[in-house]
């Protein structure tokens, strides 16, 4: 397994191009299943999750053609996806277990073929992550759902879903995306109430409308979809990754450097994180290319933050803001409300000298003067990034093991940080 070795204490200065958003790219790729024609996606990040989903879509019969090879520094990959014929409506366990977002093929397959058999994703490090809201939503659209031997078997009587009203008792990004995609081909109108409002969902809806869907209320908690007979091909550029951008803004602040995040509409894209990052002391200045980030007055302010669905502070930034708060003046209280086990970075940060105490879903972080480099273990994607951030700011050497977690969500991390002066290298551990 690979590991990262960092020598901390170097100011980061330079530009970091922000890649396409992983959490927009994954549902967008699944949308290709909704049409026989070609969906061309550009600005795709080169990540393990994208490769895993490509493998899954191919086994459903999708033909993928790389139109432009992507590198972390050249604006990403352009991929054409053509699901002319669906050769299998089964999503097998050995792929789904590697990436739970595979569950997003369920809605498109059910809408296109009238049936789908998808392995239950199972939990992951950060929580149980059930899919009950997805399944209840499909039942509201007329689907019959059976759970057998670890698989969801879904069927639309008569081969086509019926529009209906889907009310989510709690906000769910994936369930909103799954129902939204399925509703585009349902017979009649679907109303999604208490829909998630993450920007990645709006990006998906805009792409679906380019494909001929009739979606209104995009970006609001009530989305209305008028079902159509079929969708056609389209071209779409994936939105920039707001979590990657905010993570590198924290890197600039923690190393007392200055980084220009290069990308389109980053300030808008970073809504949700921006206010909290500013309260913590980060200054943002827009340029023609993107946004320059630095610690505004040389001090990290202790803040109190609660993770919330969009437009609140994103749970995917919780581990990263905690890394920053380990060096704050005073103390910070961070409450995680979305996932039940998303503090696994805490013991690792503590090994680097952080002073953090946990009471249930709340962590109290008392600022320390400095962090000390240490060997640490990555446990999940965003926890891994918090360890990188701590390692960049710490005195001495930090080794981060199991960085396959990082490779799932941060394209070319050591390239991008290295280009800004970070002393960081990847080592491959002998098998
Ligand atoms: C998406 O996961 C993101 N993943 C996550 O990013 C992100 O943390 C999460 O949304 C919240 O913003 C992708 O977009 C691929 P949810 P998702 O359904 O859709 C519970 C990352 O680091 N729930 O909004 O799985 C669930 O257990 C990843 O990039 C149910 O109870 O999140 C959780 O507690 C991590 N039943 C809460 O809702 C359901 O049917 C929010 O989950 C569905 C969800």
Short mmCIF file of C-alpha atoms and ligand atoms in Angstrom, two decimals:
data_model
loop_
_atom_site.label_atom_id
_atom_site.label_comp_id
_atom_site.label_asym_id
_atom_site.label_seq_id
_atom_site.Cartn_x
_atom_site.Cartn_y
_atom_site.Cartn_z
CA UNK A 1 0.00 0.00 0.00
CA UNK A 2 1.19 3.54 -0.74
CA UNK A 3 1.98 6.11 1.89
CA UNK A 4 2.73 9.85 1.88
CA UNK A 5 5.78 11.33 3.61
CA UNK A 6 5.62 15.05 4.43
CA UNK A 7 8.17 17.43 5.92
CA UNK A 8 6.07 20.11 7.61
CA UNK A 9 6.66 23.81 8.21
CA UNK A 10 6.86 25.05 4.63
CA UNK A 11 4.69 28.00 3.55
CA UNK A 12 2.56 27.05 0.56
CA UNK A 13 2.64 29.64 -2.20
CA UNK A 14 1.42 29.28 -5.76
CA UNK A 15 -1.59 28.11 -7.78
CA UNK A 16 -3.72 25.01 -7.40
CA UNK A 17 -6.14 24.14 -10.25
CA UNK A 18 -9.38 22.81 -8.76
CA UNK A 19 -10.57 19.56 -10.38
CA UNK A 20 -14.09 18.56 -11.32
CA UNK A 21 -16.20 17.53 -8.33
CA UNK A 22 -16.14 13.80 -7.55
CA UNK A 23 -19.63 14.05 -6.03
CA UNK A 24 -21.00 15.67 -9.18
CA UNK A 25 -19.13 13.39 -11.61
CA UNK A 26 -20.45 10.13 -10.11
CA UNK A 27 -24.21 10.82 -10.52
CA UNK A 28 -23.56 12.50 -13.90
CA UNK A 29 -21.90 9.32 -15.17
CA UNK A 30 -24.87 7.26 -13.97
CA UNK A 31 -27.19 9.57 -15.94
CA UNK A 32 -25.66 8.11 -19.14
CA UNK A 33 -27.75 4.98 -18.49
CA UNK A 34 -30.92 7.00 -19.10
CA UNK A 35 -30.37 7.34 -22.87
CA UNK A 36 -29.24 5.26 -25.84
CA UNK A 37 -27.33 8.28 -27.10
CA UNK A 38 -23.92 9.62 -26.09
CA UNK A 39 -23.38 11.73 -22.97
CA UNK A 40 -20.01 13.54 -23.10
CA UNK A 41 -18.66 14.72 -19.74
CA UNK A 42 -15.65 17.04 -19.50
CA UNK A 43 -13.55 18.21 -16.53
CA UNK A 44 -13.83 14.74 -14.99
CA UNK A 45 -11.29 14.23 -12.19
CA UNK A 46 -8.91 11.30 -12.51
CA UNK A 47 -9.86 9.38 -9.34
CA UNK A 48 -10.20 5.80 -8.20
CA UNK A 49 -13.96 6.21 -7.70
CA UNK A 50 -14.41 7.38 -11.31
CA UNK A 51 -12.54 4.31 -12.53
CA UNK A 52 -14.63 2.01 -10.34
CA UNK A 53 -17.87 3.51 -11.63
CA UNK A 54 -16.60 3.27 -15.24
CA UNK A 55 -16.08 -0.45 -14.67
CA UNK A 56 -19.61 -0.80 -13.30
CA UNK A 57 -21.21 1.14 -16.18
CA UNK A 58 -19.29 -0.97 -18.72
CA UNK A 59 -20.65 -4.16 -17.24
CA UNK A 60 -24.15 -2.69 -17.71
CA UNK A 61 -23.28 -2.30 -21.44
CA UNK A 62 -22.06 1.31 -21.54
CA UNK A 63 -19.31 2.08 -24.06
CA UNK A 64 -16.79 4.59 -22.71
CA UNK A 65 -14.45 6.56 -24.94
CA UNK A 66 -11.77 8.87 -23.60
CA UNK A 67 -11.93 12.01 -25.77
CA UNK A 68 -9.23 13.86 -23.84
CA UNK A 69 -6.83 12.36 -21.35
CA UNK A 70 -6.90 14.23 -18.06
CA UNK A 71 -4.07 15.22 -15.76
CA UNK A 72 -4.50 16.97 -12.40
CA UNK A 73 -3.12 20.14 -13.93
CA UNK A 74 -4.86 20.26 -17.32
CA UNK A 75 -8.53 20.61 -16.52
CA UNK A 76 -9.42 16.94 -16.34
CA UNK A 77 -10.60 14.14 -18.60
CA UNK A 78 -13.33 14.21 -21.27
CA UNK A 79 -15.25 10.95 -21.42
CA UNK A 80 -18.04 9.91 -23.82
CA UNK A 81 -20.50 7.40 -22.39
CA UNK A 82 -22.94 5.54 -24.65
CA UNK A 83 -25.41 3.08 -23.14
CA UNK A 84 -27.01 2.11 -26.45
CA UNK A 85 -28.19 -1.22 -25.07
CA UNK A 86 -28.29 -2.25 -21.42
CA UNK A 87 -26.74 -5.72 -21.38
CA UNK A 88 -27.17 -6.30 -17.65
CA UNK A 89 -29.43 -4.71 -15.04
CA UNK A 90 -27.42 -6.22 -12.18
CA UNK A 91 -24.82 -4.23 -10.22
CA UNK A 92 -22.63 -6.90 -8.57
CA UNK A 93 -21.46 -6.85 -4.95
CA UNK A 94 -17.74 -6.97 -5.77
CA UNK A 95 -17.98 -3.54 -7.45
CA UNK A 96 -20.65 -1.93 -5.24
CA UNK A 97 -18.76 -2.82 -2.05
CA UNK A 98 -15.78 -0.82 -3.34
CA UNK A 99 -17.83 2.34 -3.83
CA UNK A 100 -21.23 2.85 -2.28
CA UNK A 101 -22.14 5.59 -4.78
CA UNK A 102 -22.72 2.67 -7.18
CA UNK A 103 -26.22 2.65 -5.72
CA UNK A 104 -26.86 5.59 -8.05
CA UNK A 105 -27.28 3.20 -10.99
CA UNK A 106 -30.48 1.90 -9.41
CA UNK A 107 -32.70 4.84 -10.42
CA UNK A 108 -31.49 5.06 -14.03
CA UNK A 109 -31.70 1.28 -14.61
CA UNK A 110 -35.18 1.10 -13.09
CA UNK A 111 -36.35 4.03 -15.22
CA UNK A 112 -34.75 2.83 -18.44
CA UNK A 113 -35.32 -0.95 -18.23
CA UNK A 114 -38.16 -1.26 -15.71
CA UNK A 115 -36.01 -3.41 -13.44
CA UNK A 116 -32.71 -3.40 -11.54
CA UNK A 117 -30.84 -5.71 -9.19
CA UNK A 118 -28.25 -3.82 -7.17
CA UNK A 119 -26.12 -5.09 -4.31
CA UNK A 120 -26.79 -3.37 -1.01
CA UNK A 121 -23.79 -1.06 -0.55
CA UNK A 122 -23.16 -1.91 3.07
CA UNK A 123 -21.79 0.64 5.51
CA UNK A 124 -18.41 2.29 5.43
CA UNK A 125 -15.94 3.72 7.92
CA UNK A 126 -18.00 6.83 8.65
CA UNK A 127 -21.29 5.12 9.33
CA UNK A 128 -23.97 2.57 8.55
CA UNK A 129 -25.28 4.64 5.60
CA UNK A 130 -28.55 2.82 4.87
CA UNK A 131 -30.49 3.33 1.62
CA UNK A 132 -34.02 3.15 3.05
CA UNK A 133 -34.86 6.65 1.77
CA UNK A 134 -33.86 5.65 -1.77
CA UNK A 135 -36.09 2.55 -1.65
CA UNK A 136 -39.10 4.33 -0.13
CA UNK A 137 -38.76 6.94 -2.86
CA UNK A 138 -38.84 4.34 -5.62
CA UNK A 139 -41.92 2.75 -4.04
CA UNK A 140 -43.62 6.17 -4.21
CA UNK A 141 -42.94 6.01 -7.96
CA UNK A 142 -44.69 2.63 -8.17
CA UNK A 143 -41.68 0.32 -7.94
CA UNK A 144 -41.87 -3.07 -6.22
CA UNK A 145 -38.81 -3.63 -4.03
CA UNK A 146 -37.52 -6.93 -2.64
CA UNK A 147 -34.38 -7.50 -0.59
CA UNK A 148 -32.82 -10.90 -1.30
CA UNK A 149 -29.37 -12.26 -0.41
CA UNK A 150 -27.87 -8.82 0.04
CA UNK A 151 -29.34 -7.45 -3.18
CA UNK A 152 -32.11 -4.93 -3.87
CA UNK A 153 -34.42 -6.24 -6.59
CA UNK A 154 -36.55 -3.40 -7.97
CA UNK A 155 -39.25 -3.69 -10.62
CA UNK A 156 -41.62 -1.21 -12.26
CA UNK A 157 -44.97 -2.93 -12.95
CA UNK A 158 -45.79 -2.61 -16.65
CA UNK A 159 -42.15 -1.62 -17.26
CA UNK A 160 -42.48 2.07 -16.43
CA UNK A 161 -42.41 4.10 -13.20
CA UNK A 162 -45.31 6.41 -12.39
CA UNK A 163 -44.81 10.00 -11.28
CA UNK A 164 -45.71 10.69 -7.66
CA UNK A 165 -44.88 12.78 -4.60
CA UNK A 166 -41.71 11.75 -2.79
CA UNK A 167 -41.34 13.40 0.63
CA UNK A 168 -37.97 12.82 2.33
CA UNK A 169 -38.26 12.81 6.16
CA UNK A 170 -34.55 13.71 6.27
CA UNK A 171 -32.32 15.30 3.68
CA UNK A 172 -30.36 12.80 1.59
CA UNK A 173 -28.05 13.75 -1.28
CA UNK A 174 -27.92 10.31 -2.88
CA UNK A 175 -31.62 9.55 -2.46
CA UNK A 176 -32.50 12.91 -4.05
CA UNK A 177 -30.19 12.16 -6.99
CA UNK A 178 -31.50 8.61 -7.46
CA UNK A 179 -35.17 9.68 -7.44
CA UNK A 180 -34.45 12.71 -9.63
CA UNK A 181 -32.86 10.54 -12.33
CA UNK A 182 -35.62 7.91 -12.15
CA UNK A 183 -38.39 10.54 -12.33
CA UNK A 184 -37.12 11.95 -15.67
CA UNK A 185 -38.53 8.91 -17.52
CA UNK A 186 -41.52 8.17 -15.27
CA UNK A 187 -45.05 8.54 -16.62
CA UNK A 188 -46.48 11.81 -15.30
CA UNK A 189 -45.14 14.39 -12.86
CA UNK A 190 -43.00 13.78 -9.78
CA UNK A 191 -42.65 16.21 -6.88
CA UNK A 192 -39.64 15.73 -4.60
CA UNK A 193 -40.19 17.42 -1.22
CA UNK A 194 -37.38 18.16 1.26
CA UNK A 195 -34.89 17.50 -1.52
CA UNK A 196 -31.18 17.95 -0.76
CA UNK A 197 -29.87 21.25 -2.17
CA UNK A 198 -26.16 20.45 -2.63
CA UNK A 199 -24.75 22.19 -5.77
CA UNK A 200 -23.86 18.77 -7.22
CA UNK A 201 -27.59 18.02 -7.45
CA UNK A 202 -28.20 21.23 -9.40
CA UNK A 203 -25.30 20.28 -11.70
CA UNK A 204 -26.95 16.90 -12.33
CA UNK A 205 -30.37 18.51 -12.94
CA UNK A 206 -28.93 21.00 -15.44
CA UNK A 207 -27.29 18.14 -17.32
CA UNK A 208 -30.52 16.09 -17.31
CA UNK A 209 -32.42 19.09 -18.74
CA UNK A 210 -29.79 19.33 -21.50
CA UNK A 211 -30.65 15.67 -22.19
CA UNK A 212 -34.31 16.59 -22.63
CA UNK A 213 -35.62 16.17 -19.09
CA UNK A 214 -38.15 18.66 -17.74
CA UNK A 215 -36.94 19.59 -14.24
CA UNK A 216 -37.88 22.76 -12.35
CA UNK A 217 -37.18 24.00 -8.82
CA UNK A 218 -33.47 23.21 -9.28
CA UNK A 219 -31.50 24.16 -6.15
CA UNK A 220 -34.58 24.34 -3.97
CA UNK A 221 -36.02 21.82 -1.51
CA UNK A 222 -38.96 21.17 -3.87
CA UNK A 223 -38.02 19.74 -7.27
CA UNK A 224 -40.70 19.10 -9.92
CA UNK A 225 -40.05 16.64 -12.76
CA UNK A 226 -42.36 16.12 -15.71
CA UNK A 227 -41.60 12.64 -17.04
CA UNK A 228 -40.72 12.25 -20.74
CA UNK A 229 -40.61 9.23 -23.05
CA UNK A 230 -36.86 9.30 -23.62
CA UNK A 231 -33.75 11.39 -23.12
CA UNK A 232 -31.13 12.23 -25.75
CA UNK A 233 -27.38 12.75 -25.63
CA UNK A 234 -25.70 15.94 -24.38
CA UNK A 235 -22.38 17.51 -23.47
CA UNK A 236 -21.69 18.74 -19.94
CA UNK A 237 -18.71 20.10 -18.00
CA UNK A 238 -18.55 18.85 -14.41
CA UNK A 239 -18.69 21.63 -11.78
CA UNK A 240 -15.54 22.34 -9.74
CA UNK A 241 -14.99 20.50 -6.47
CA UNK A 242 -16.02 22.80 -3.61
CA UNK A 243 -14.61 20.43 -0.99
CA UNK A 244 -11.22 20.19 -2.68
CA UNK A 245 -11.16 24.00 -2.99
CA UNK A 246 -12.05 24.56 0.67
CA UNK A 247 -9.51 21.92 1.74
CA UNK A 248 -6.68 23.75 -0.05
CA UNK A 249 -7.86 27.09 1.38
CA UNK A 250 -7.27 25.54 4.81
CA UNK A 251 -3.81 24.37 3.66
CA UNK A 252 -2.89 27.96 2.78
CA UNK A 253 -4.02 29.19 6.18
CA UNK A 254 -2.35 26.44 8.22
CA UNK A 255 1.01 26.96 6.51
CA UNK A 256 0.64 30.75 6.66
CA UNK A 257 1.08 30.80 2.91
CA UNK A 258 -0.96 32.09 0.00
CA UNK A 259 -2.61 29.90 -2.63
CA UNK A 260 -4.59 30.91 -5.69
CA UNK A 261 -7.33 28.35 -6.25
CA UNK A 262 -7.85 28.29 -10.02
CA UNK A 263 -11.35 27.54 -11.29
CA UNK A 264 -14.73 28.94 -12.29
CA UNK A 265 -17.12 30.57 -9.83
CA UNK A 266 -15.23 29.17 -6.85
CA UNK A 267 -16.67 31.67 -4.39
CA UNK A 268 -20.19 30.61 -5.37
CA UNK A 269 -19.18 26.98 -5.37
CA UNK A 270 -17.67 27.29 -1.88
CA UNK A 271 -20.89 28.65 -0.36
CA UNK A 272 -21.55 26.76 2.82
CA UNK A 273 -17.88 26.61 3.73
CA UNK A 274 -17.00 30.24 3.03
CA UNK A 275 -18.53 31.93 6.08
CA UNK A 276 -17.00 29.43 8.50
CA UNK A 277 -13.58 29.65 6.84
CA UNK A 278 -13.72 33.44 7.03
CA UNK A 279 -14.70 33.32 10.71
CA UNK A 280 -11.70 31.05 11.25
CA UNK A 281 -9.48 33.79 9.83
CA UNK A 282 -9.07 32.95 6.14
CA UNK A 283 -9.20 35.87 3.71
CA UNK A 284 -10.44 35.39 0.12
CA UNK A 285 -9.67 37.66 -2.79
CA UNK A 286 -11.17 37.00 -6.23
CA UNK A 287 -8.87 37.21 -9.27
CA UNK A 288 -9.58 36.71 -12.98
CA UNK A 289 -8.44 33.08 -12.56
CA UNK A 290 -10.07 32.10 -9.30
CA UNK A 291 -9.67 32.97 -5.61
CA UNK A 292 -6.55 33.77 -3.56
CA UNK A 293 -6.66 32.36 -0.01
CA UNK A 294 -4.46 33.26 2.96
CA UNK A 295 -4.63 33.69 6.71
CA UNK A 296 -5.94 37.26 6.86
CA UNK A 297 -4.38 38.51 10.10
CA UNK A 298 -1.85 35.83 10.98
CA UNK A 299 -4.16 34.22 13.56
CA UNK A 300 -6.50 31.22 13.42
CA UNK A 301 -9.64 32.07 15.38
CA UNK A 302 -11.41 29.39 17.43
CA UNK A 303 -14.94 28.96 16.09
CA UNK A 304 -18.02 26.90 16.87
CA UNK A 305 -19.35 24.96 13.87
CA UNK A 306 -22.13 22.44 13.27
CA UNK A 307 -22.23 20.38 10.07
CA UNK A 308 -25.53 20.75 8.19
CA UNK A 309 -27.02 19.85 4.81
CA UNK A 310 -26.36 22.51 2.16
CA UNK A 311 -26.28 25.53 2.42
CA UNK A 312 -24.94 24.76 5.91
CA UNK A 313 -21.32 23.84 6.66
CA UNK A 314 -20.60 20.57 4.80
CA UNK A 315 -19.81 17.39 6.75
CA UNK A 316 -17.15 16.71 4.08
CA UNK A 317 -15.20 19.70 5.47
CA UNK A 318 -15.50 18.75 9.15
CA UNK A 319 -12.22 16.84 9.43
CA UNK A 320 -10.35 19.56 7.57
CA UNK A 321 -11.65 22.47 9.70
CA UNK A 322 -10.79 20.42 12.79
CA UNK A 323 -7.19 20.14 11.60
CA UNK A 324 -7.13 23.91 11.29
CA UNK A 325 -8.67 24.41 14.74
CA UNK A 326 -5.89 22.37 16.39
CA UNK A 327 -3.75 25.51 15.95
CA UNK A 328 -6.40 28.10 16.83
CA UNK A 329 -6.13 30.82 19.46
CA UNK A 330 -8.48 29.69 22.21
CA UNK A 331 -10.81 26.79 21.58
CA UNK A 332 -13.31 25.50 19.02
CA UNK A 333 -16.39 23.30 19.29
CA UNK A 334 -17.23 21.16 16.26
CA UNK A 335 -20.49 19.18 16.07
CA UNK A 336 -21.08 16.48 13.43
CA UNK A 337 -24.78 15.97 12.73
CA UNK A 338 -24.77 14.02 9.44
CA UNK A 339 -22.75 10.84 10.06
CA UNK A 340 -22.50 8.86 13.28
CA UNK A 341 -18.83 7.97 13.15
CA UNK A 342 -16.95 10.76 11.48
CA UNK A 343 -14.34 11.57 14.15
CA UNK A 344 -11.78 8.89 13.26
CA UNK A 345 -9.21 11.58 12.43
CA UNK A 346 -9.26 12.69 16.11
CA UNK A 347 -6.97 10.01 17.61
CA UNK A 348 -4.55 10.49 14.71
CA UNK A 349 -4.48 14.29 15.13
CA UNK A 350 -3.96 13.75 18.87
CA UNK A 351 -0.85 11.70 18.08
CA UNK A 352 0.50 14.86 16.46
CA UNK A 353 -0.06 16.85 19.64
CA UNK A 354 -3.59 18.13 19.08
CA UNK A 355 -5.76 18.68 22.18
CA UNK A 356 -9.23 17.35 21.30
CA UNK A 357 -11.91 15.86 23.55
CA UNK A 358 -15.05 14.20 22.21
CA UNK A 359 -18.46 14.12 23.87
CA UNK A 360 -20.85 12.17 21.61
CA UNK A 361 -21.12 14.04 18.33
CA UNK A 362 -19.25 17.11 19.60
CA UNK A 363 -15.49 17.64 19.63
CA UNK A 364 -13.85 20.38 21.69
CA UNK A 365 -10.52 21.47 20.21
CA UNK A 366 -8.15 23.53 22.34
CA UNK A 367 -5.54 25.28 20.23
CA UNK A 368 -1.90 24.27 20.75
CA UNK A 369 1.19 26.21 19.78
CA UNK A 370 2.40 23.60 17.32
CA UNK A 371 1.85 20.11 15.98
CA UNK A 372 4.62 17.54 15.78
CA UNK A 373 5.06 15.21 12.83
CA UNK A 374 4.29 11.50 13.45
CA UNK A 375 3.37 8.28 11.61
CA UNK A 376 -0.44 8.30 11.27
CA UNK A 377 -3.12 6.16 9.65
CA UNK A 378 -5.70 7.31 7.11
CA UNK A 379 -9.15 5.87 7.84
CA UNK A 380 -11.48 7.54 5.35
CA UNK A 381 -11.29 10.06 2.56
CA UNK A 382 -11.76 13.35 4.40
CA UNK A 383 -9.97 12.19 7.57
CA UNK A 384 -6.95 11.49 5.33
CA UNK A 385 -7.00 15.08 4.09
CA UNK A 386 -7.11 16.41 7.65
CA UNK A 387 -3.90 14.44 8.37
CA UNK A 388 -2.24 15.88 5.27
CA UNK A 389 -3.17 19.38 6.43
CA UNK A 390 -1.82 18.71 9.92
CA UNK A 391 1.36 17.24 8.43
CA UNK A 392 1.90 20.32 6.26
CA UNK A 393 1.76 22.55 9.36
CA UNK A 394 3.56 20.24 11.81
CA UNK A 395 7.20 20.43 12.82
CA UNK A 396 9.14 17.46 11.44
CA UNK A 397 8.13 14.45 9.38
CA UNK A 398 4.65 12.93 9.06
CA UNK A 399 4.02 9.61 7.36
CA UNK A 400 0.42 8.88 6.33
CA UNK A 401 -0.33 5.22 5.70
CA UNK A 402 -3.23 3.72 3.68
CA UNK A 403 -3.52 6.72 1.39
CA UNK A 404 -5.72 4.79 -1.04
CA UNK A 405 -8.47 6.62 0.83
CA UNK A 406 -7.04 9.91 -0.39
CA UNK A 407 -6.75 8.71 -3.98
CA UNK A 408 -10.52 8.29 -4.04
CA UNK A 409 -11.19 12.00 -3.70
CA UNK A 410 -8.16 14.22 -4.23
CA UNK A 411 -6.75 14.23 -7.76
CA UNK A 412 -2.98 14.63 -7.91
CA UNK A 413 -2.67 15.78 -4.32
CA UNK A 414 1.10 15.56 -4.00
CA UNK A 415 1.54 17.16 -7.46
CA UNK A 416 -0.69 20.12 -6.58
CA UNK A 417 0.82 20.65 -3.11
CA UNK A 418 4.37 20.03 -4.35
CA UNK A 419 3.88 22.76 -6.97
CA UNK A 420 3.22 25.18 -4.08
CA UNK A 421 6.37 24.26 -2.16
CA UNK A 422 5.20 21.39 0.02
CA UNK A 423 7.86 18.78 0.82
CA UNK A 424 5.73 15.74 0.08
CA UNK A 425 6.44 12.40 -1.60
CA UNK A 426 4.57 9.19 -2.22
CA UNK A 427 6.25 5.91 -1.24
CA UNK A 428 5.07 2.51 -2.27
CA UNK A 429 5.34 0.07 0.58
CA UNK A 430 6.76 -3.31 -0.50
CA UNK A 431 3.83 -5.72 -0.75
C1 LIG B 1 -23.19 12.14 -0.26
O1 LIG B 1 -23.29 10.87 0.36
C2 LIG B 1 -21.71 12.35 -0.56
N1 LIG B 1 -21.24 11.31 -1.47
C3 LIG B 1 -20.92 12.30 0.76
O2 LIG B 1 -19.56 12.58 0.44
C4 LIG B 1 -21.45 13.41 1.68
O3 LIG B 1 -20.77 13.34 2.91
C5 LIG B 1 -22.96 13.21 1.89
O4 LIG B 1 -23.64 13.19 0.61
C6 LIG B 1 -23.56 14.33 2.74
O5 LIG B 1 -23.33 15.55 2.11
C7 LIG B 1 -21.49 11.43 -2.79
O6 LIG B 1 -22.11 12.39 -3.24
C8 LIG B 1 -20.96 10.34 -3.68
P1 LIG B 1 -26.73 11.28 2.35
P2 LIG B 1 -24.75 10.20 0.59
O7 LIG B 1 -27.65 10.31 1.69
O8 LIG B 1 -25.63 10.53 -0.55
C9 LIG B 1 -28.51 8.99 6.10
C10 LIG B 1 -17.25 12.27 0.51
O9 LIG B 1 -16.45 12.36 1.44
N2 LIG B 1 -29.31 8.24 5.12
O10 LIG B 1 -26.97 12.75 2.19
O11 LIG B 1 -24.54 8.79 0.94
C11 LIG B 1 -27.02 8.69 5.99
O12 LIG B 1 -26.68 7.53 6.73
C12 LIG B 1 -18.58 11.56 0.73
O13 LIG B 1 -17.09 12.74 -0.64
C13 LIG B 1 -30.29 7.37 5.58
O14 LIG B 1 -30.51 7.22 6.78
O15 LIG B 1 -25.23 11.00 1.89
C14 LIG B 1 -26.40 9.93 6.56
O16 LIG B 1 -26.38 9.83 7.97
C15 LIG B 1 -18.69 10.98 2.12
N3 LIG B 1 -31.03 6.67 4.66
C16 LIG B 1 -27.37 11.04 6.14
O17 LIG B 1 -28.60 10.38 5.80
C17 LIG B 1 -30.83 6.81 3.30
O18 LIG B 1 -31.55 6.17 2.51
C18 LIG B 1 -26.92 11.83 4.92
O19 LIG B 1 -26.63 10.88 3.90
C19 LIG B 1 -29.82 7.70 2.87
C20 LIG B 1 -29.08 8.40 3.79
#
